[in-house]
Amino acid sequence: MSRTVIDLDSRATILDASERLAAAPADAPVVFVVPSGAPFARNAVFLEVARTLAGERRVAIVSSDPRARSIAASVHVPAYASLGSLEREELDPTEKLGGPRRAALAAIAARRPPPSLGSPARAIGIAASAIGALALLLMIAVPSAAVTVAPSSIPMPGATFSVRAGPGGDVPAQPLNATITTKVTGTATGSRTDEVKATGSVRFSNQTTDDTTIPKGTVVQTADRIQFATTEATTLPKSIIFGFIVGQVDVAVEAVLGGPAGNVPTNRIVVSNRAVYFVTNPAATTGGESKKIPVVKAEDYTAATAKTTVDRALADAANEQKTKWSAQLGGSGVVYVGTASLTSQGGLSDVVGKEVPTFDVPIAATVQGFAVAADQPTKAAVERYRTMASPGNVLDERTAQFNAIATVADNGVTWRIAASGTQAPQLDVSRIRGSLAGRTPAEAHAVLDGQGLKVTDLRISPNWWPRMPLLDARIAVN
């Protein structure tokens, strides 16, 4: 009878087998040739599914893997070690016994004569052997023990290594980018002097019987030649002899020269420019002063935009951006920011010559940051440092200490880590049990001490039993 032989590769699954089975002829038996370790033949459920999909077709497997053949036999799928065995119909020894074979074997067993105990001596010997076996069994199975040990710690070798968070690094990181703006403030050291003129008023008294015109800019002065000029034109009324009425008028004046010298007391402006009238000042003149006005110089701009000053301002702005990023993350990670990169700065011509005591120069920069999980770099450092423990020892993570210095670059955050801690012998429970089986308590203490383990408690049950159990499975290690 012709067969359909389906060769599967070592990665074949039930999906691969079902696809090949669907493409096979519907009227021919199917033989799956399965390499050792193929997933398809490692689960009885897969073989059951394949047999169901085959319908009326007979399914068998050929595999050099004894486990695969055993699994196939467990679900009644014929299994052969080779194609030659298939041709000879030689089933694998792992095939389960069918009903007929079981009946035949049972019939053979029924025809055997019952065993005879023979002579009384033989019966006694058998009974003694049974009692001895029972006693031995009790010696092995009844005793139990529980031992509690604490590893003795020894210093770990100090280590220095790097851990990087970022693309292709040891730790994942979320890149962050932003443009930041800030300013630097400078102080004007240049100045100019502004001489402010004193102001006041003078009173003219007419010495004639005619009206006299006093033009704007008429100059009068003090005895020490501090001059004032009228700031408006006016007419001085005439004086009347009969009745002794003197024509007078008050006129606003301003000092000819600026400065505090124009501040003169009452009745000091007494020298007129014409004999037709007298002049005096009923009140002191005021407001004359020398004002010093600050002016921004080029040197002031240079000092304000010094590299150290700009770098400090950008660092402060970068830290503010870091705070914003941290708030956006809501505490789910830690943000690291790098050095801001200056992109623009206000120019010299924008501030030089301004009459202000202080001035601002705007600056802008880009800053890059990375968001890293809050348990980093400690978690990655522990994993790295753990591999540096001596053979047979493990890092005691409770004692591990890490001094990490972070630097931020375009490719992520790099921590330079100095690590220290202690290590302890790795607890191999099977090894400990095997080394303690059958020993006295004193010997057990010595053996464990030699393994770097300190015994904190050792109990044997029953408590009068002199040795540890012979069966190591009866020893509990804590």
Coordinates of C-alpha atoms in Angstrom, one line a residue, residues 122-136:
R122 CA 13.1 -21.8 55.2
A123 CA 10.0 -20.2 56.6
I124 CA 11.8 -18.9 59.6
G125 CA 14.6 -17.5 57.4
I126 CA 12.1 -15.7 55.2
A127 CA 10.4 -14.3 58.3
A128 CA 13.7 -13.1 59.8
S129 CA 14.7 -11.5 56.5
A130 CA 11.4 -9.7 56.4
I131 CA 11.8 -8.5 60.0
G132 CA 15.4 -7.3 59.2
A133 CA 14.2 -5.6 56.0
L134 CA 11.4 -3.9 58.0
A135 CA 13.9 -2.7 60.7
L136 CA 16.2 -1.4 58.0

